[in-house]
C-alpha atoms as one frame of an Amber mdcrd trajectory, in Angstrom:
protein
 -35.192 -22.256   3.137 -37.916 -23.838   5.021 -41.588 -24.231   4.743 -43.842
 -21.591   3.300 -45.164 -20.807   6.767 -41.744 -19.941   8.216 -39.802 -19.140
   4.888 -36.824 -16.970   5.593 -32.862 -17.054   4.504 -30.383 -17.992   6.890
 -30.183 -19.780  10.318 -32.532 -17.408  11.997 -35.548 -15.430  11.596 -35.166
 -11.784  10.100 -34.714  -9.045  12.616 -37.028  -6.933  10.413 -39.422  -7.370
   7.459 -39.860  -3.538   6.742 -39.615  -2.239   3.455 -37.442   0.697   2.334
 -38.720   4.127   3.029 -38.245   7.068   0.329 -35.505   8.372   2.440 -33.812
   5.058   2.363 -34.150   4.797  -1.457 -32.876   8.357  -1.867 -29.672   7.444
   0.201 -29.279   4.393  -1.863 -29.296   6.247  -5.123 -26.722   8.716  -3.459
 -24.590   5.854  -2.655 -24.760   4.257  -6.046 -23.803   7.772  -7.478 -20.843
   7.964  -4.882 -19.761   4.615  -5.735 -19.578   5.299  -9.518 -17.425   8.524
  -8.846 -15.024   6.133  -6.933 -14.765   3.810 -10.037 -16.555   0.856  -8.234
 -18.336   0.046 -11.540 -16.585  -0.541 -14.925 -17.254   0.519 -18.361 -18.881
  -1.782 -20.718 -15.507  -1.787 -22.740 -13.574  -3.095 -19.797 -16.365  -5.845
 -19.142 -15.952  -7.075 -22.701 -12.113  -7.256 -22.376 -12.572  -9.305 -19.242
 -14.723 -11.653 -21.066 -11.917 -11.844 -23.804  -9.298 -12.549 -21.180 -11.266
 -15.423 -19.647 -12.085 -17.009 -23.096  -8.467 -16.768 -23.896  -7.579 -18.638
 -20.589  -9.956 -21.344 -21.334  -8.683 -21.835 -24.808  -5.164 -22.079 -23.323
  -6.376 -24.595 -20.595  -7.825 -26.849 -23.275  -4.548 -26.688 -25.327  -2.557
 -27.561 -22.295  -4.964 -30.456 -21.369  -4.772 -31.846 -24.950  -0.985 -31.520
 -25.006  -0.709 -33.454 -21.814  -3.043 -36.204 -22.784  -1.325 -36.651 -26.012
   2.094 -37.108 -24.330   0.500 -39.778 -22.042  -0.582 -41.660 -25.241  -4.463
 -41.200 -24.748  -6.661 -41.868 -27.816  -7.989 -39.113 -29.994 -11.291 -39.625
 -28.664 -10.425 -39.235 -25.002  -8.257 -36.332 -26.055 -11.090 -34.612 -27.496
 -13.415 -35.291 -24.560 -10.828 -34.377 -21.781 -11.940 -30.593 -21.906 -10.747
 -28.353 -19.159 -12.481 -25.189 -18.113 -12.091 -21.802 -16.286 -14.307 -20.680
 -13.595 -14.234 -17.335 -11.736 -14.830 -16.662  -8.048 -14.365 -13.573  -5.676
 -15.697 -10.246  -6.665 -15.885 -10.854 -10.361 -18.195 -14.071  -9.649 -20.196
 -12.038  -7.377 -20.720  -9.261  -9.822 -19.094  -6.607  -7.663 -15.737  -6.034
  -9.174 -14.371  -2.435  -9.320 -12.884  -0.844 -12.528  -9.266  -1.685 -11.483
 -10.232  -5.142  -9.839  -8.206  -8.332 -10.661  -9.830 -11.684 -11.769  -9.924
 -14.612  -9.371 -10.118 -17.645 -11.587  -9.512 -21.536 -11.185  -8.398 -23.784
 -13.908 -10.392 -27.209 -13.621  -8.641 -30.004 -15.418  -9.332 -33.869 -15.467
  -7.214 -36.500 -13.810  -4.439 -36.719 -16.402  -3.214 -33.080 -15.590  -1.348
 -32.930 -12.196  -0.487 -29.705 -10.191   3.079 -30.040 -11.386   1.804 -29.845
 -15.106  -0.110 -26.654 -14.220   2.866 -24.764 -12.830   5.170 -25.996 -15.672
   2.997 -26.244 -18.759   0.845 -23.261 -17.852   3.678 -20.977 -16.824   5.489
 -21.829 -20.067   2.490 -21.130 -22.237   1.865 -17.936 -20.569   5.276 -16.813
 -21.084   4.962 -17.230 -24.684   1.855 -14.980 -24.815   2.506 -11.498 -26.099
  -0.365  -9.818 -24.057   0.852 -11.497 -20.751   3.432  -9.937 -18.551   4.557
  -9.943 -14.645   4.143 -13.792 -14.270   4.934 -15.119 -11.111   4.074 -18.397
  -9.288   3.456 -19.090  -5.474   3.476 -22.823  -5.369   3.860 -23.271  -1.564
   1.235 -20.958  -0.349  -2.244 -22.100   1.254  -3.747 -21.958  -2.202  -0.896
 -22.234  -4.955  -1.399 -19.633  -7.380   0.089 -18.201 -10.678  -0.362 -14.279
 -10.762  -0.001 -12.522 -14.090  -1.474  -9.586 -16.150  -3.223 -10.081 -19.648
  -4.088  -6.687 -21.274  -3.293  -5.060 -18.024  -5.834  -6.807 -16.197  -4.362
  -8.826 -13.178  -5.214 -12.402 -12.828  -4.750 -14.891  -9.993  -5.191 -18.415
 -11.226  -5.432 -21.501  -9.194  -5.777 -25.076 -10.255  -8.230 -27.865  -9.314
  -7.608 -31.286 -10.586 -10.872 -33.502 -10.535 -10.701 -37.221 -10.509 -12.644
 -37.713 -13.723 -11.684 -38.298 -17.419 -13.527 -35.370 -18.723 -14.336 -31.681
 -17.848 -16.774 -30.411 -20.329 -17.958 -26.869 -20.267 -21.165 -27.790 -18.560
 -20.059 -29.500 -15.573 -21.751 -28.820 -12.396 -18.913 -27.933  -9.965 -21.496
 -27.459  -7.196 -22.021 -31.240  -7.495 -20.349 -32.486  -4.115 -19.512 -35.811
  -5.460 -16.859 -34.257  -7.541 -15.036 -33.635  -4.371 -14.384 -37.111  -3.615
 -10.527 -38.075  -3.612  -9.506 -34.436  -4.036  -6.417 -33.332  -2.116  -6.705
 -30.377   0.317  -5.204 -27.916  -2.234  -7.349 -28.673  -5.208 -10.452 -28.725
  -2.677  -9.627 -25.181  -1.606  -9.041 -23.999  -5.131 -12.436 -25.397  -6.481
 -14.470 -24.361  -3.353 -13.806 -20.617  -4.405 -16.448 -20.736  -7.264 -18.760
 -22.980  -5.289 -18.834 -20.663  -2.276 -19.739 -17.792  -4.617 -22.674 -19.415
  -6.241 -24.020 -20.418  -2.581 -23.491 -16.684  -1.379 -25.708 -15.601  -4.340
 -28.285 -18.314  -3.660 -28.521 -17.551  -0.047 -29.443 -13.580  -0.277 -33.055
 -12.460  -0.618 -32.286  -9.596  -2.926 -29.184 -10.065  -5.078 -29.300  -6.357
  -6.349 -29.155  -4.680  -2.698 -26.474  -7.294  -1.703 -24.322  -6.031  -4.657
 -24.658  -2.321  -3.987 -24.063  -3.025  -0.305 -21.068  -5.239  -0.917 -19.449
  -2.535  -3.409 -19.837  -0.093  -0.559 -18.377  -2.219   1.931 -15.307  -3.150
  -0.399 -14.449   0.464  -1.236 -14.782   1.372   2.606 -12.299  -1.598   3.610
 -10.056  -0.821   0.892  -9.865   2.968   1.772  -9.301   2.056   5.453  -6.636
  -0.429   4.566  -8.366  -3.382   6.304  -8.922  -5.592   3.131  -6.456  -8.270
   3.243  -6.910 -11.900   4.224  -3.281 -12.666   3.721  -2.269 -10.301   6.608
  -4.915 -11.021   8.886  -7.735  -8.672   8.133 -10.901  -9.831   6.183 -10.618
 -10.496   2.381 -13.006 -10.287  -0.174 -14.988 -13.544   0.612 -15.314 -12.652
   4.362 -16.834  -9.231   3.640 -19.170 -10.777   1.209 -20.423 -13.422   3.812
 -20.863 -10.665   6.365 -22.920  -8.463   4.020 -24.897 -11.657   2.932 -25.842
 -12.323   6.527 -27.044  -8.840   7.171 -29.087  -9.048   4.006 -30.701 -12.072
   5.471 -31.661 -10.429   8.651 -33.207  -7.526   6.531 -34.542  -9.312   3.532
 -36.771  -6.319   2.224 -34.225  -3.527   2.858 -32.592  -1.416   0.309 -28.692
  -1.151   0.078 -28.392   2.038   2.102 -30.297   0.422   5.064 -28.275  -2.914
   4.805 -24.945  -0.748   5.106 -26.321   1.138   8.067 -27.179  -2.111   9.671
 -23.986  -3.823   8.678 -21.644  -1.784  10.723 -23.997  -1.685  13.834 -24.353
  -5.590  13.790 -20.745  -6.587  12.777 -19.157  -4.322  15.297 -21.401  -5.596
  18.229 -21.013  -9.279  17.181 -20.575 -11.632  20.014 -17.242 -12.856  18.679
 -16.161 -15.606  18.586 -19.408 -16.900  17.870 -19.513 -17.698  14.119 -21.151
 -15.878  11.287 -22.916 -18.518   9.146 -25.432 -18.303   6.051 -26.871 -21.746
   6.487 -26.341 -24.748   8.806 -22.927 -26.382   8.407 -23.319 -29.655   6.444
 -21.526 -32.767   8.198 -21.465 -34.966   5.017 -18.863 -37.567   4.338 -15.226
 -36.558   4.903 -13.363 -35.495   1.732  -9.596 -35.867   1.632  -8.117 -34.470
   5.222 -10.254 -31.276   4.995 -13.096 -31.346   7.404 -16.023 -28.918   7.669
 -15.431 -26.232  10.399 -16.262 -27.586  13.755 -14.671 -25.906  17.121 -16.242
 -28.708  19.054 -13.975 -31.439  17.562 -11.165 -29.463  16.172  -8.699 -27.420
  18.400  -7.527 -25.257  15.621 -11.001 -24.055  14.644 -11.318 -23.175  18.415
  -8.479 -20.603  18.093 -10.237 -18.480  15.204 -11.031 -15.109  16.793 -13.556
 -13.779  14.321 -14.950 -16.839  12.420 -16.796 -16.176   9.234 -17.771 -19.506
   7.811 -18.301 -20.495   4.128 -21.536 -22.034   3.049 -20.325 -24.591   0.527
 -19.291 -28.133   1.748 -16.881 -28.389   3.383 -17.663 -25.242   5.254 -14.243
 -23.483   6.117 -13.316 -20.308   8.218 -12.666 -17.486   5.788 -11.121 -15.279
   8.557  -8.392 -17.876  10.133  -5.701 -15.354   9.749  -7.251 -12.799  11.996
  -4.791 -12.027  14.791  -5.180 -10.229  18.318  -4.073  -6.949  16.688  -5.830
  -7.052  13.356  -9.172  -7.993  15.394  -8.751  -4.792  17.289  -8.091  -2.768
  14.307 -11.174  -4.341  12.448 -13.528  -3.615  15.401 -12.112   0.141  15.599
 -12.671   0.812  12.053 -16.258  -0.685  12.299 -17.102   1.445  15.177 -15.884
   4.573  13.310 -17.848   3.580  10.149 -20.843   3.088  12.210 -20.402   6.620
  13.838 -20.201   8.085  10.360 -23.211   6.161   8.685 -25.488   7.145  11.516
 -24.923  10.726  10.473 -25.169   9.822   6.864 -28.726   8.300   7.522 -29.842
  11.596   9.201 -28.344  13.750   6.496 -25.549  15.386   8.519 -22.723  13.749
   6.433 -22.287  12.597   2.776 -21.284   9.139   1.724 -17.908  10.416   0.750
 -17.020  10.834   4.566 -17.318   7.133   4.919 -14.596   6.488   2.177 -11.875
   8.854   3.514  -8.302   7.464   3.208  -6.435   5.597   6.079  -3.965   7.435
   8.161  -1.659   4.546   8.804   1.612   6.467   8.224   0.684   9.225  10.407
  -1.077   7.254  13.316   1.947   5.583  14.820   5.561   6.684  16.352   7.061
   3.434  15.651   7.211   1.343  12.472   8.919  -2.064  11.489  10.152  -1.924
   7.896  10.577  -5.232   6.023  12.567  -4.906   2.619  12.629  -7.853   0.155
  15.026  -7.324  -2.605  16.687  -8.925  -5.368  18.902  -8.388  -8.560  16.330
  -8.950 -11.239  12.605  -8.094 -11.753  11.301 -11.601 -12.158  13.280 -12.726
  -8.966  11.643  -9.948  -6.792   8.237 -10.658  -8.101   8.613 -14.188  -6.655
  10.585 -13.060  -3.468   8.522 -10.136  -2.657   5.406 -12.496  -3.144   6.867
 -14.975  -0.798   7.851 -12.597   1.939   4.232 -11.091   1.883   2.694 -14.521
   2.097   4.828 -15.184   5.150   4.190 -11.904   7.083   1.556 -13.062   9.094
   3.858 -15.606  10.946   5.810 -12.340  12.122   2.816 -10.484  12.964   1.525
 -13.454  15.236   4.961 -13.581  16.998   4.843  -9.978  17.665   1.476 -10.253
  19.202   2.717 -12.626  21.673   5.757 -10.593  22.716   5.844  -8.937  26.025
   5.385  -5.192  25.715   3.845  -5.051  22.437   0.359  -3.755  22.573  -0.478
  -3.726  18.732   1.128  -4.836  15.493  -0.686  -3.229  12.651   0.449  -4.361
   9.311  -0.119  -2.211   6.148  -2.017  -3.980   3.648   0.146  -3.278   0.549
   3.768  -3.457  -0.233   5.528  -0.787  -2.032   7.469  -1.866  -5.396  10.601
   0.377  -6.271  13.588   0.094  -8.704  16.958   1.721  -7.865  20.192   2.115
  -9.776  23.395   1.873  -7.696  27.148   2.821  -8.150  28.697   2.430  -4.781
  28.523  -0.021  -1.829  26.998   2.697   0.132  24.155   3.271  -2.430  23.532
  -0.643  -2.252  23.411  -0.528   1.642  20.968   2.323   1.531  18.535   0.519
  -0.884  18.739  -2.764   0.794  17.634  -1.329   4.134  14.825   0.854   2.702
  16.784   4.204   2.517  17.339   4.391  -1.257  17.783   7.816  -2.427  15.135
   9.563  -4.681  17.695  10.517  -7.372  18.590   6.686  -7.632  15.061   5.747
  -8.398  14.041   4.369 -11.724  10.687   5.235 -13.225   8.696   2.163 -13.980
   7.263   3.364 -17.273   5.337   1.473 -19.915   8.251   0.608 -21.967   9.310
  -2.055 -19.520  13.112  -1.387 -20.174  13.737  -0.950 -16.599  12.983  -4.678
 -15.997  16.282  -5.580 -17.702  18.519  -2.791 -16.533  22.019  -3.760 -15.031
  23.338  -2.016 -11.886  19.711  -2.220 -10.497  17.957  -3.361  -7.278  14.264
  -4.170  -7.252  12.813  -3.985  -3.788   9.320  -4.575  -2.149   8.873  -2.865
   1.116   6.236  -3.618   3.916   5.478  -1.660   7.047   4.041  -2.756  10.535
   2.949   0.040  12.694   3.709  -0.714  16.454   2.325   0.304  19.823   4.342
  -0.618  22.947   3.013  -1.067  26.394   4.896   1.117  28.965   4.754   0.571
  32.679   3.913   3.878  34.179   5.657   2.926  37.374   8.964   3.241  35.475
   9.973   6.871  35.585  13.826   6.635  35.273  14.522   3.412  33.643  13.775
   2.113  30.251  12.165  -1.164  29.562  13.900  -3.991  27.926  12.066  -5.743
  25.122  13.084  -8.617  22.994  11.584  -8.755  19.534  14.506  -9.598  17.749
  13.760 -13.134  18.070  10.740 -12.787  16.281  12.628 -10.945  13.550  15.265
 -13.579  13.287  12.731 -16.362  13.196  11.004 -14.657  10.307  14.201 -14.037
   8.531  15.311 -17.698   8.857  11.785 -18.801   7.654  11.706 -16.876   4.402
  15.413 -17.742   3.628  14.520 -21.528   4.031  12.460 -21.116   0.878  13.455
 -23.674  -1.638  13.844 -21.022  -4.377  15.876 -18.720  -2.229  19.184 -17.388
  -3.877  21.816 -16.207  -1.325  23.557 -13.216  -2.919  20.734 -12.555  -5.274
  18.002 -12.056  -2.670  17.934 -10.058   0.601  15.524  -9.680   3.265  15.876
  -6.650   5.809  13.866  -5.893   8.934  14.525  -2.592  10.543  13.139  -0.318
  13.099  12.039   3.448  11.798  10.653   6.272  13.508   7.634   8.090  12.290
   9.712  11.253  11.306  12.082   9.159   9.166   9.322   7.656   6.908   9.564
   8.543   3.340   7.619  11.787   2.218   5.904   9.986  -0.386   4.182   7.938
   2.357   3.459  10.578   4.998   2.268  12.975   2.460  -0.548  10.879   1.267
  -2.038  10.745   4.495  -4.744  13.207   4.571  -6.059  14.417   8.080  -9.548
  13.584   8.827 -12.118  16.335   9.233 -12.278  17.456  12.877 -16.002  16.386
  13.125 -14.953  12.603  12.565 -13.076  10.319  14.834  -9.738   9.102  13.187
 -10.667   5.704  14.439 -12.170   3.729  17.396 -10.229   1.228  19.771 -11.859
  -2.136  20.137 -13.829  -0.841  23.118 -15.198   1.957  21.159 -12.995   4.771
  22.521 -12.152   7.567  19.873  -8.532   7.619  18.772  -7.058  10.710  17.264
  -3.999  10.504  14.941  -0.698  11.482  16.432  -1.003  14.664  14.151  -3.846
  15.613  16.536  -1.719  15.481  19.519  -4.289  13.580  21.371  -3.967  10.206
  23.277  -2.676   7.312  21.277  -4.487   4.112  21.951  -4.027   0.626  20.460
  -5.581  -2.616  21.638  -6.627  -0.796  24.797  -3.381   0.508  25.772  -2.574
   4.162  25.369  -0.278   7.093  26.558  -0.042  10.822  25.597   2.781  11.778
  23.244   5.867  13.172  25.055   5.374  11.072  27.907   8.813  10.496  29.991
   8.699   6.824  29.312   8.248   7.671  25.422  10.201   4.951  23.532  12.282
   6.922  21.234  15.072   4.494  20.005  15.603   0.892  19.518  18.942  -1.067
  19.198  20.050  -4.781  18.702  23.537  -5.308  20.239  25.498  -7.071  17.424
  25.992 -10.221  19.496  22.598 -10.294  21.346  18.874 -10.787  20.557  17.657
  -8.101  22.988  16.018  -4.899  21.849  16.888  -2.181  24.522  14.863   1.126
  24.699  16.725   4.234  25.814  17.755   7.880  24.920  21.061   7.301  23.241
  21.096   4.121  21.411  21.396   3.396  17.566  19.084   2.254  14.880  18.079
  -1.346  14.958  18.021  -3.919  11.884  17.893  -7.732  11.194  19.119  -8.239
   7.674  21.586  -9.343   5.074  23.622  -7.586   2.691  23.817  -9.140  -0.659
  26.384  -8.539  -3.057  24.270  -8.545  -6.152  25.909 -10.298  -9.191
């Protein structure tokens, strides 16, 4: 904030200092009621349960620290002072978590406790807790994490080792001097809570910010564009964008913030960065430098940079690809169209939150199936495959002939029994029969069944560019190179177990998708656009029979050059499109033992 004469939040003056009108406040009240109907607020009982979970996790942290300090021969006095704390970040720390939201937390420990201790000791301690289940570790990700559930509340726990002898409860993690000598992973881990604190301090009206952010989170979730891992915006990015709009309209209520949000973000001059305050230069800490496209080539490649305010400032949207950028912009324009009509009373807030139509939008899909022989193995294996999917998406984006590679933001977990080799092959390739499905009930007995395969399936919607000059021949396109490279990448994982884990990539036509997916897609009302292209052109889903469009490329369905089949010749890496070729796949067949 600057002097009294020019006091404002952010890096520029507000666009408007207008206060809310009675109509704005009425729309805000309606928005809050709608958000409550959609479970964007939790009960007092659930809030108390979350607090209990955090207290128990902090107790376990202190037990772990004390145990490791004792093993290293420290004195009783130093052991008593070593401490160890749990701090939250993400939606919980910002105060915008929904009823079913997970808890993002960081375990902050003194210098005696290493990351190896965290993944060994913490993992063992969690396994011994009766209320804890579904534990899995992802040690080689951008930010290593332990994922688990406590009392059915999902927790993502990361670790930050400070180079200090004691981590008391009252330690100020926003003190930048604590960052000295931290390695990159610890720095990223602790910065989550620092970023959340900075965001709350940089918005003029925290209450309006929280209501508006709950709205944006619900919208992004329903439209399936809420995933940092797969190249969309994650929770931090959406929060930063809402915070910036709050700075530009400091006296507006939540309904106005939402209406301005879609207009501003859709029209933003990307790749100009979104920042909440000037980026601090400061002394370099570890190998991680503040975001600076002038000196860092990688920073210059970011397509939609949204920059965190805590030192060292980082890009929260570094995973955005050419395809996901087009999808995000299209959804923002669609939402702006709807909210304009909400503000004048011709539509209700519920229209903003209609479900995505991912599984009825495309003719062509890529199916990725991660499978293994035990439930615990597939928690790790499926998580690993999901964390690496963005590498496949980047390669698809650069493949000649691919106009758009649209990942669905969730994987689908299934458990199948099998008796024959044919059953096994069907399951491994994503074609398991309904009668072989095992219901995952609360008894958890299904987790230890024999003759069972556990799968996690991901989908990528594909649009292809077709040369309209081609009337009799079919194009030749090589995407198997991307598929094979991805397969090799995930199979190079240090914990990969050949014969017990399997990865399969295969093409599937829209009419061959499981009914459970296509039946969930509810058609939009005819008065609304299904989505918008990056250029703002309306896109109807294929069910509407109108022009398909992705990334600015489109064709009418039924065109003579319609791509209908894909095949990979057994000894070649070329995908050929034509009217009489067979199905395509890249995979391994595992004999589960």
